[in-house]
Amino acid sequence: MPLLRTRLTTLLVMSLFGLGTCVSDTDVTDVPGGADVARTEAARPAPSLTARPPASSQPSRTSAALSLLVSDARAPGAALVSRTPSSSRFESAGPGIRRTDRFRAGSITKTLVATVVLQLAAEGRLRLSDTVEHHLPGLVRGHGNNGRLLTLRMLLSHTSGLYDYTAAVSAPAPTTPRAALRIALARAPAPLGSYRYSNTDYVLLGLVVKKVTGRSYADEATDRIIVPLGLTGTSFPGERTALPSPHGRAYTWDPDSGGPRRDVTELDPRPAGAAGELISTLDDLDRFYSALLGGRLLAGPQSRELLDTTATHGAYGLGIYPQRLSCGLTVWGHNGRISGSYVRTATTADGRRTLTFRVNTDAIPDASLESIEQTLLDAEFCRSGEAPRTRP
């Protein structure tokens, strides 16, 4: 399945946007608390992860895959937290990332926004078949764009055809949702109903939430998701450029030219908005996706809507996407890529096993990231003797 490119990088960076040994810190009890263009080539296998005979002195396949993010992809540091109902496990490679660190989670924001919209649908306060024009009259017009033809379901599934405002690299970085929309609506859309990942879709959804509830998407997600699940390391920064403590450093550079590394720990998150401003931790993202797929945040009809990929021919649901692994298991989740950070969360369809990993840079070549991510998810979820779990 595709690795979605949640690039809030080139546009945002102006205003915001050696091999380390893996170290494992394992908890035997559960952590308390209870919240993109498609890949077109197959991930390359990593022979070094399969050729080693089992031995207690060798790192696990997951640890070895995590280390590749530092040795092969040249990330300064990498880390993960794996969670099951009875345990959680922290591992890191390279220096600079601690388990408790806050970091920018980029487009993982979209899953929280989608969850809020689905909850509002369950409450009868909106319908996924509602048009954008119904909630935001006159806003989406011009250059072939027409809010009368766009439904909320299209926004959630990236089938609106709206131009992705973050792709306009020559435009000034927008600091308001309407400024982002002006960039997008100055371009003609793609064909209606075609799958085209666009951050503009979720900027609009943020405005819809505000119109329906009278409160911001950040306030709604905080009260509906973050507080009930006890996600104490998760927040929406608004205009705040600094990360909450504790946190490490975030870096970017040009992976093609090999230019100097720049510290982008502090940045203006406003251009990301409802498409990617979230700050979180490894443990909190595990808890959120586990609760979401486990049925704690959505009722049955909305849970089914969440995972409906019919409109995108299997590529994307509503704020979440599937990835099929080498063992036949399909995991669900999202990734986030913003200046100085890349993060990916994946969970089984029942929410019982979840993995979140991150690196403290966005400057990893796409080919390396695609291959290593596939290898890492295969290593973690496709363990010998375990049959794939699927949701009926």
Short mmCIF file of C-alpha atoms in Angstrom, two decimals:
data_model
loop_
_atom_site.label_atom_id
_atom_site.label_comp_id
_atom_site.label_asym_id
_atom_site.label_seq_id
_atom_site.Cartn_x
_atom_site.Cartn_y
_atom_site.Cartn_z
CA MET A 1 0.00 0.00 0.00
CA PRO A 2 1.10 3.59 -0.52
CA LEU A 3 3.30 5.54 1.79
CA LEU A 4 1.42 8.83 1.82
CA ARG A 5 3.56 11.88 1.44
CA THR A 6 2.31 14.29 4.07
CA ARG A 7 4.70 16.98 2.94
CA LEU A 8 4.18 20.12 4.95
CA THR A 9 7.87 20.72 4.43
CA THR A 10 8.98 22.89 1.55
CA LEU A 11 6.34 25.55 2.09
CA LEU A 12 6.56 25.55 5.87
CA VAL A 13 10.29 25.48 6.42
CA MET A 14 10.56 29.16 5.58
CA SER A 15 8.21 30.21 8.35
CA LEU A 16 7.88 27.31 10.68
CA PHE A 17 7.66 23.77 8.30
CA GLY A 18 27.51 7.02 12.11
CA LEU A 19 25.21 3.88 13.26
CA GLY A 20 23.83 4.06 16.75
CA THR A 21 23.19 1.00 18.87
CA CYS A 22 19.54 0.21 19.50
CA VAL A 23 18.60 0.52 23.15
CA SER A 24 15.50 -1.20 24.48
CA ASP A 25 13.51 -0.04 27.49
CA THR A 26 10.75 -2.57 28.09
CA ASP A 27 7.79 -2.17 30.44
CA VAL A 28 6.07 -5.40 31.41
CA THR A 29 2.87 -3.58 32.33
CA ASP A 30 0.66 -1.46 30.12
CA VAL A 31 1.15 2.28 29.96
CA PRO A 32 -1.87 3.89 31.66
CA GLY A 33 -4.17 6.18 29.70
CA GLY A 34 -7.36 5.66 28.03
CA ALA A 35 -5.52 9.96 20.98
CA ASP A 36 1.49 12.02 0.44
CA VAL A 37 1.63 10.63 -3.20
CA ALA A 38 1.20 6.85 -3.43
CA ARG A 39 4.14 4.47 -3.34
CA THR A 40 4.47 2.98 -6.79
CA GLU A 41 7.36 0.64 -6.36
CA ALA A 42 7.67 -2.37 -4.11
CA ALA A 43 9.73 -1.99 -0.97
CA ARG A 44 13.15 -3.54 -1.24
CA PRO A 45 13.85 -6.32 1.26
CA ALA A 46 16.74 -5.91 3.63
CA PRO A 47 18.81 -9.08 3.33
CA SER A 48 20.74 -8.34 6.48
CA LEU A 49 17.55 -8.68 8.50
CA THR A 50 16.68 -12.10 7.18
CA ALA A 51 20.05 -13.73 6.65
CA ARG A 52 21.14 -13.67 10.28
CA PRO A 53 20.52 -16.89 12.16
CA PRO A 54 18.57 -16.53 15.41
CA ALA A 55 20.90 -15.80 18.27
CA SER A 56 20.48 -14.09 21.60
CA SER A 57 23.44 -11.83 20.80
CA GLN A 58 21.75 -10.48 17.66
CA PRO A 59 19.30 -7.56 17.78
CA SER A 60 15.67 -8.25 16.95
CA ARG A 61 14.49 -7.74 13.38
CA THR A 62 12.58 -4.64 14.52
CA SER A 63 15.68 -3.20 16.22
CA ALA A 64 17.79 -3.87 13.15
CA ALA A 65 15.22 -2.17 10.91
CA LEU A 66 15.06 0.84 13.23
CA SER A 67 18.84 1.18 13.05
CA LEU A 68 18.66 1.40 9.26
CA LEU A 69 16.95 4.78 9.63
CA VAL A 70 20.21 6.04 11.13
CA SER A 71 22.80 4.02 9.21
CA ASP A 72 21.22 3.99 5.75
CA ALA A 73 18.78 6.91 5.77
CA ARG A 74 21.14 9.20 7.75
CA ALA A 75 18.59 10.33 10.34
CA PRO A 76 20.29 11.80 13.44
CA GLY A 77 18.12 9.61 15.65
CA ALA A 78 15.20 7.18 15.49
CA ALA A 79 12.89 5.69 18.10
CA LEU A 80 9.74 3.63 18.47
CA VAL A 81 7.16 2.52 20.98
CA SER A 82 5.30 -0.75 20.42
CA ARG A 83 2.13 -1.37 22.42
CA THR A 84 -0.09 -4.38 23.15
CA PRO A 85 -2.88 -4.71 25.75
CA SER A 86 -0.40 -6.06 28.29
CA SER A 87 2.90 -4.32 27.55
CA SER A 88 4.79 -1.55 25.81
CA ARG A 89 8.35 -1.36 24.51
CA PHE A 90 10.65 1.58 23.71
CA GLU A 91 13.66 1.30 21.42
CA SER A 92 15.99 3.92 20.00
CA ALA A 93 18.85 4.18 17.53
CA GLY A 94 21.28 7.05 17.43
CA PRO A 95 21.34 9.84 20.03
CA GLY A 96 18.88 12.57 20.83
CA ILE A 97 15.43 10.95 21.20
CA ARG A 98 13.87 10.05 24.54
CA ARG A 99 10.62 8.23 25.12
CA THR A 100 8.93 11.23 26.75
CA ASP A 101 9.92 13.79 24.08
CA ARG A 102 7.26 15.94 22.46
CA PHE A 103 7.60 16.32 18.69
CA ARG A 104 5.67 17.62 15.71
CA ALA A 105 3.40 14.91 14.32
CA GLY A 106 2.48 16.58 11.01
CA SER A 107 -0.37 15.00 9.09
CA ILE A 108 -1.30 12.60 11.86
CA THR A 109 -3.40 15.66 12.79
CA LYS A 110 -5.75 14.56 10.01
CA THR A 111 -6.83 11.41 11.85
CA LEU A 112 -7.89 13.45 14.88
CA VAL A 113 -9.79 15.93 12.72
CA ALA A 114 -11.50 13.08 10.86
CA THR A 115 -12.48 11.49 14.18
CA VAL A 116 -14.09 14.74 15.33
CA VAL A 117 -16.05 15.02 12.05
CA LEU A 118 -17.26 11.42 12.35
CA GLN A 119 -18.34 12.02 15.95
CA LEU A 120 -20.31 15.08 14.84
CA ALA A 121 -21.94 12.93 12.15
CA ALA A 122 -22.94 10.37 14.79
CA GLU A 123 -24.51 13.19 16.80
CA GLY A 124 -26.54 14.34 13.79
CA ARG A 125 -24.84 17.74 13.68
CA LEU A 126 -23.62 17.17 10.13
CA ARG A 127 -23.74 14.52 7.43
CA LEU A 128 -20.83 13.25 5.38
CA SER A 129 -22.98 13.86 2.29
CA ASP A 130 -23.27 17.57 3.16
CA THR A 131 -21.67 19.86 0.62
CA VAL A 132 -18.96 22.34 1.51
CA GLU A 133 -21.31 25.04 0.22
CA HIS A 134 -23.92 24.01 2.81
CA HIS A 135 -21.57 24.80 5.69
CA LEU A 136 -19.28 27.42 4.13
CA PRO A 137 -21.40 29.22 1.53
CA GLY A 138 -19.50 31.04 -1.19
CA LEU A 139 -16.06 30.08 0.12
CA VAL A 140 -14.96 27.54 -2.51
CA ARG A 141 -15.32 29.24 -5.88
CA GLY A 142 -13.22 30.15 -8.90
CA HIS A 143 -10.85 28.51 -11.39
CA GLY A 144 -13.18 25.55 -11.73
CA ASN A 145 -13.53 25.01 -7.98
CA ASN A 146 -17.12 24.64 -6.78
CA GLY A 147 -18.12 24.00 -3.18
CA ARG A 148 -21.59 22.95 -4.33
CA LEU A 149 -20.08 19.78 -5.79
CA LEU A 150 -17.79 18.86 -2.91
CA THR A 151 -19.00 16.76 0.03
CA LEU A 152 -17.43 16.35 3.44
CA ARG A 153 -16.78 12.71 2.56
CA MET A 154 -14.71 13.87 -0.41
CA LEU A 155 -12.63 16.10 1.85
CA LEU A 156 -12.08 13.30 4.34
CA SER A 157 -11.00 10.83 1.63
CA HIS A 158 -8.98 13.28 -0.50
CA THR A 159 -11.25 12.86 -3.51
CA SER A 160 -12.26 16.53 -3.78
CA GLY A 161 -9.61 17.27 -6.41
CA LEU A 162 -8.65 20.48 -4.59
CA TYR A 163 -5.10 21.69 -5.21
CA ASP A 164 -2.73 21.09 -2.29
CA TYR A 165 -1.72 24.52 -1.05
CA THR A 166 1.58 23.19 0.31
CA ALA A 167 2.68 22.32 -3.24
CA ALA A 168 2.81 26.01 -4.20
CA VAL A 169 6.46 26.45 -3.25
CA SER A 170 6.65 30.03 -4.57
CA ALA A 171 3.70 31.27 -2.49
CA PRO A 172 4.18 32.94 0.90
CA ALA A 173 3.51 30.56 3.76
CA PRO A 174 -0.11 31.12 4.85
CA THR A 175 -0.77 31.88 8.51
CA THR A 176 -4.57 31.53 8.36
CA PRO A 177 -6.88 28.87 6.88
CA ARG A 178 -8.36 31.35 4.43
CA ALA A 179 -4.91 32.35 3.21
CA ALA A 180 -4.16 28.68 2.56
CA LEU A 181 -7.44 28.38 0.66
CA ARG A 182 -6.64 31.40 -1.51
CA ILE A 183 -3.46 29.64 -2.63
CA ALA A 184 -5.35 26.43 -3.42
CA LEU A 185 -8.33 28.02 -5.13
CA ALA A 186 -6.13 30.02 -7.49
CA ARG A 187 -5.43 26.69 -9.22
CA ALA A 188 -7.75 24.46 -11.17
CA PRO A 189 -8.76 21.27 -9.36
CA ALA A 190 -8.10 17.69 -10.40
CA PRO A 191 -11.09 15.70 -11.71
CA LEU A 192 -13.82 15.43 -9.09
CA GLY A 193 -13.77 12.07 -7.32
CA SER A 194 -10.16 11.23 -8.17
CA TYR A 195 -7.86 10.38 -5.27
CA ARG A 196 -5.36 13.18 -4.79
CA TYR A 197 -3.85 13.73 -1.37
CA SER A 198 -4.36 17.39 -0.50
CA ASN A 199 -3.74 19.25 2.74
CA THR A 200 -6.35 21.76 1.56
CA ASP A 201 -9.10 19.21 2.27
CA TYR A 202 -8.38 19.23 5.99
CA VAL A 203 -7.99 22.99 6.22
CA LEU A 204 -11.58 23.13 4.97
CA LEU A 205 -12.69 20.46 7.45
CA GLY A 206 -11.25 22.55 10.26
CA LEU A 207 -13.44 25.46 9.13
CA VAL A 208 -16.48 23.17 8.91
CA VAL A 209 -15.96 22.01 12.52
CA LYS A 210 -15.79 25.64 13.63
CA LYS A 211 -19.00 26.51 11.75
CA VAL A 212 -20.92 23.52 13.12
CA THR A 213 -19.76 23.72 16.75
CA GLY A 214 -18.77 27.34 17.23
CA ARG A 215 -15.40 26.09 18.52
CA SER A 216 -12.08 25.37 16.84
CA TYR A 217 -11.11 21.88 15.68
CA ALA A 218 -8.31 22.03 18.26
CA ASP A 219 -10.75 22.65 21.13
CA GLU A 220 -13.11 19.95 19.89
CA ALA A 221 -10.31 17.38 19.47
CA THR A 222 -8.93 18.26 22.90
CA ASP A 223 -12.27 17.76 24.67
CA ARG A 224 -13.36 14.73 22.62
CA ILE A 225 -10.08 12.83 22.26
CA ILE A 226 -7.04 14.19 24.09
CA VAL A 227 -8.57 14.66 27.56
CA PRO A 228 -10.73 11.49 27.63
CA LEU A 229 -7.77 9.32 26.57
CA GLY A 230 -5.33 10.99 28.96
CA LEU A 231 -2.94 12.06 26.19
CA THR A 232 -0.90 14.36 28.40
CA GLY A 233 1.86 14.92 25.84
CA THR A 234 -0.48 15.87 22.97
CA SER A 235 -1.51 19.41 22.09
CA PHE A 236 -2.30 21.88 19.33
CA PRO A 237 0.26 24.69 19.46
CA GLY A 238 -1.74 27.40 17.67
CA GLU A 239 0.75 30.28 17.30
CA ARG A 240 3.36 28.89 19.69
CA THR A 241 6.67 28.29 17.92
CA ALA A 242 8.37 26.37 20.74
CA LEU A 243 7.83 22.71 21.59
CA PRO A 244 6.62 21.91 25.12
CA SER A 245 9.17 20.29 27.42
CA PRO A 246 10.57 17.73 27.36
CA HIS A 247 11.70 17.68 23.76
CA GLY A 248 14.79 17.06 21.68
CA ARG A 249 16.02 18.88 18.58
CA ALA A 250 14.65 18.71 15.03
CA TYR A 251 16.76 19.06 11.90
CA THR A 252 16.41 19.51 8.17
CA TRP A 253 18.73 19.72 5.17
CA ASP A 254 18.63 19.08 1.45
CA PRO A 255 19.03 15.29 1.08
CA ASP A 256 19.93 15.64 -2.61
CA SER A 257 22.68 18.26 -2.34
CA GLY A 258 23.89 17.22 1.09
CA GLY A 259 23.72 20.79 2.35
CA PRO A 260 24.34 21.79 5.97
CA ARG A 261 22.05 20.56 8.72
CA ARG A 262 19.72 23.23 10.14
CA ASP A 263 17.97 23.20 13.49
CA VAL A 264 14.21 23.75 12.96
CA THR A 265 13.01 22.82 16.44
CA GLU A 266 11.21 26.15 16.69
CA LEU A 267 8.87 27.01 13.83
CA ASP A 268 5.55 28.68 13.13
CA PRO A 269 2.91 25.91 13.00
CA ARG A 270 0.11 28.09 11.64
CA PRO A 271 0.67 27.18 7.96
CA ALA A 272 0.02 23.53 8.88
CA GLY A 273 -3.22 24.18 10.77
CA ALA A 274 -5.83 21.42 10.68
CA ALA A 275 -3.69 19.58 8.14
CA GLY A 276 -0.67 19.10 10.37
CA GLU A 277 -0.04 21.23 13.48
CA LEU A 278 -0.32 18.49 16.13
CA ILE A 279 2.37 17.93 18.78
CA SER A 280 2.47 14.53 20.47
CA THR A 281 4.59 11.70 21.89
CA LEU A 282 5.25 8.12 20.83
CA ASP A 283 3.13 6.70 23.66
CA ASP A 284 0.24 9.09 23.07
CA LEU A 285 0.01 8.25 19.37
CA ASP A 286 -0.03 4.55 20.22
CA ARG A 287 -2.85 5.13 22.70
CA PHE A 288 -4.87 7.22 20.28
CA TYR A 289 -4.76 4.79 17.36
CA SER A 290 -5.31 1.82 19.64
CA ALA A 291 -8.43 3.48 21.07
CA LEU A 292 -9.66 4.55 17.63
CA LEU A 293 -9.32 1.12 15.99
CA GLY A 294 -10.48 -0.56 19.20
CA GLY A 295 -13.86 1.18 19.00
CA ARG A 296 -13.49 3.54 21.96
CA LEU A 297 -13.95 6.78 20.00
CA LEU A 298 -16.47 5.91 17.29
CA ALA A 299 -19.69 3.92 17.16
CA GLY A 300 -19.99 0.99 14.77
CA PRO A 301 -21.37 2.87 11.73
CA GLN A 302 -18.70 5.57 12.00
CA SER A 303 -15.94 2.99 12.55
CA ARG A 304 -16.98 1.36 9.29
CA GLU A 305 -16.98 4.74 7.53
CA LEU A 306 -13.48 5.38 8.88
CA LEU A 307 -12.08 2.31 7.13
CA ASP A 308 -14.09 2.59 3.92
CA THR A 309 -11.59 2.88 1.06
CA THR A 310 -14.08 2.31 -1.77
CA ALA A 311 -13.80 5.82 -3.19
CA THR A 312 -10.00 5.62 -3.35
CA HIS A 313 -9.78 2.02 -4.59
CA GLY A 314 -8.09 0.88 -1.39
CA ALA A 315 -5.62 3.74 -0.99
CA TYR A 316 -7.19 5.82 1.80
CA GLY A 317 -10.10 5.75 4.23
CA LEU A 318 -11.33 8.82 6.12
CA GLY A 319 -8.24 10.32 7.71
CA ILE A 320 -6.50 6.95 7.89
CA TYR A 321 -5.01 4.52 5.39
CA PRO A 322 -4.25 0.78 5.12
CA GLN A 323 -0.92 -0.86 4.39
CA ARG A 324 -0.67 -4.54 3.51
CA LEU A 325 2.39 -6.29 4.90
CA SER A 326 4.43 -9.20 3.57
CA CYS A 327 2.59 -11.71 5.77
CA GLY A 328 -0.83 -10.68 4.44
CA LEU A 329 -1.76 -8.56 7.46
CA THR A 330 -3.23 -5.11 6.83
CA VAL A 331 -2.38 -2.40 9.34
CA TRP A 332 -4.08 0.98 9.60
CA GLY A 333 -2.72 4.38 10.54
CA HIS A 334 -1.15 7.52 9.15
CA ASN A 335 2.17 9.26 8.80
CA GLY A 336 3.25 12.84 9.35
CA ARG A 337 6.03 14.78 7.68
CA ILE A 338 6.77 18.35 8.65
CA SER A 339 9.99 20.30 8.72
CA GLY A 340 12.29 18.51 11.18
CA SER A 341 10.12 15.44 11.78
CA TYR A 342 8.79 12.23 10.27
CA VAL A 343 6.48 9.93 12.23
CA ARG A 344 4.42 6.86 11.34
CA THR A 345 1.82 5.00 13.39
CA ALA A 346 0.36 1.65 12.37
CA THR A 347 -2.07 -0.58 14.23
CA THR A 348 -3.96 -3.79 13.67
CA ALA A 349 -7.62 -3.51 12.68
CA ASP A 350 -8.69 -4.41 16.23
CA GLY A 351 -6.32 -1.88 17.81
CA ARG A 352 -4.59 -4.52 19.92
CA ARG A 353 -1.08 -4.04 18.57
CA THR A 354 0.24 -0.60 17.66
CA LEU A 355 3.64 0.73 16.61
CA THR A 356 4.74 4.35 16.34
CA PHE A 357 8.21 5.26 15.12
CA ARG A 358 9.81 8.61 14.41
CA VAL A 359 12.99 10.29 13.25
CA ASN A 360 14.05 13.82 14.16
CA THR A 361 14.30 15.03 10.57
CA ASP A 362 12.20 15.22 7.43
CA ALA A 363 15.31 15.00 5.21
CA ILE A 364 15.25 11.31 4.31
CA PRO A 365 15.25 10.35 0.63
CA ASP A 366 11.88 8.92 -0.33
CA ALA A 367 13.25 5.65 -1.72
CA SER A 368 15.14 4.88 1.51
CA LEU A 369 12.20 5.79 3.70
CA GLU A 370 9.76 3.65 1.72
CA SER A 371 11.98 0.59 1.86
CA ILE A 372 12.94 0.90 5.52
CA GLU A 373 9.40 1.68 6.67
CA GLN A 374 8.08 -1.44 4.96
CA THR A 375 10.88 -3.50 6.48
CA LEU A 376 10.22 -2.08 9.95
CA LEU A 377 6.47 -2.73 9.85
CA ASP A 378 7.02 -6.25 8.48
CA ALA A 379 9.53 -6.97 11.24
CA GLU A 380 7.20 -5.76 13.99
CA PHE A 381 3.86 -7.16 12.85
CA CYS A 382 4.77 -10.25 10.81
CA ARG A 383 6.20 -12.36 13.61
CA SER A 384 6.65 -16.07 13.11
CA GLY A 385 3.68 -18.21 14.06
CA GLU A 386 1.17 -15.38 14.22
CA ALA A 387 -1.82 -15.48 11.90
CA PRO A 388 -2.98 -12.20 10.39
CA ARG A 389 -5.90 -10.53 12.12
CA THR A 390 -8.48 -8.81 9.96
CA ARG A 391 -11.67 -6.97 10.76
CA PRO A 392 -14.80 -8.56 9.28
#
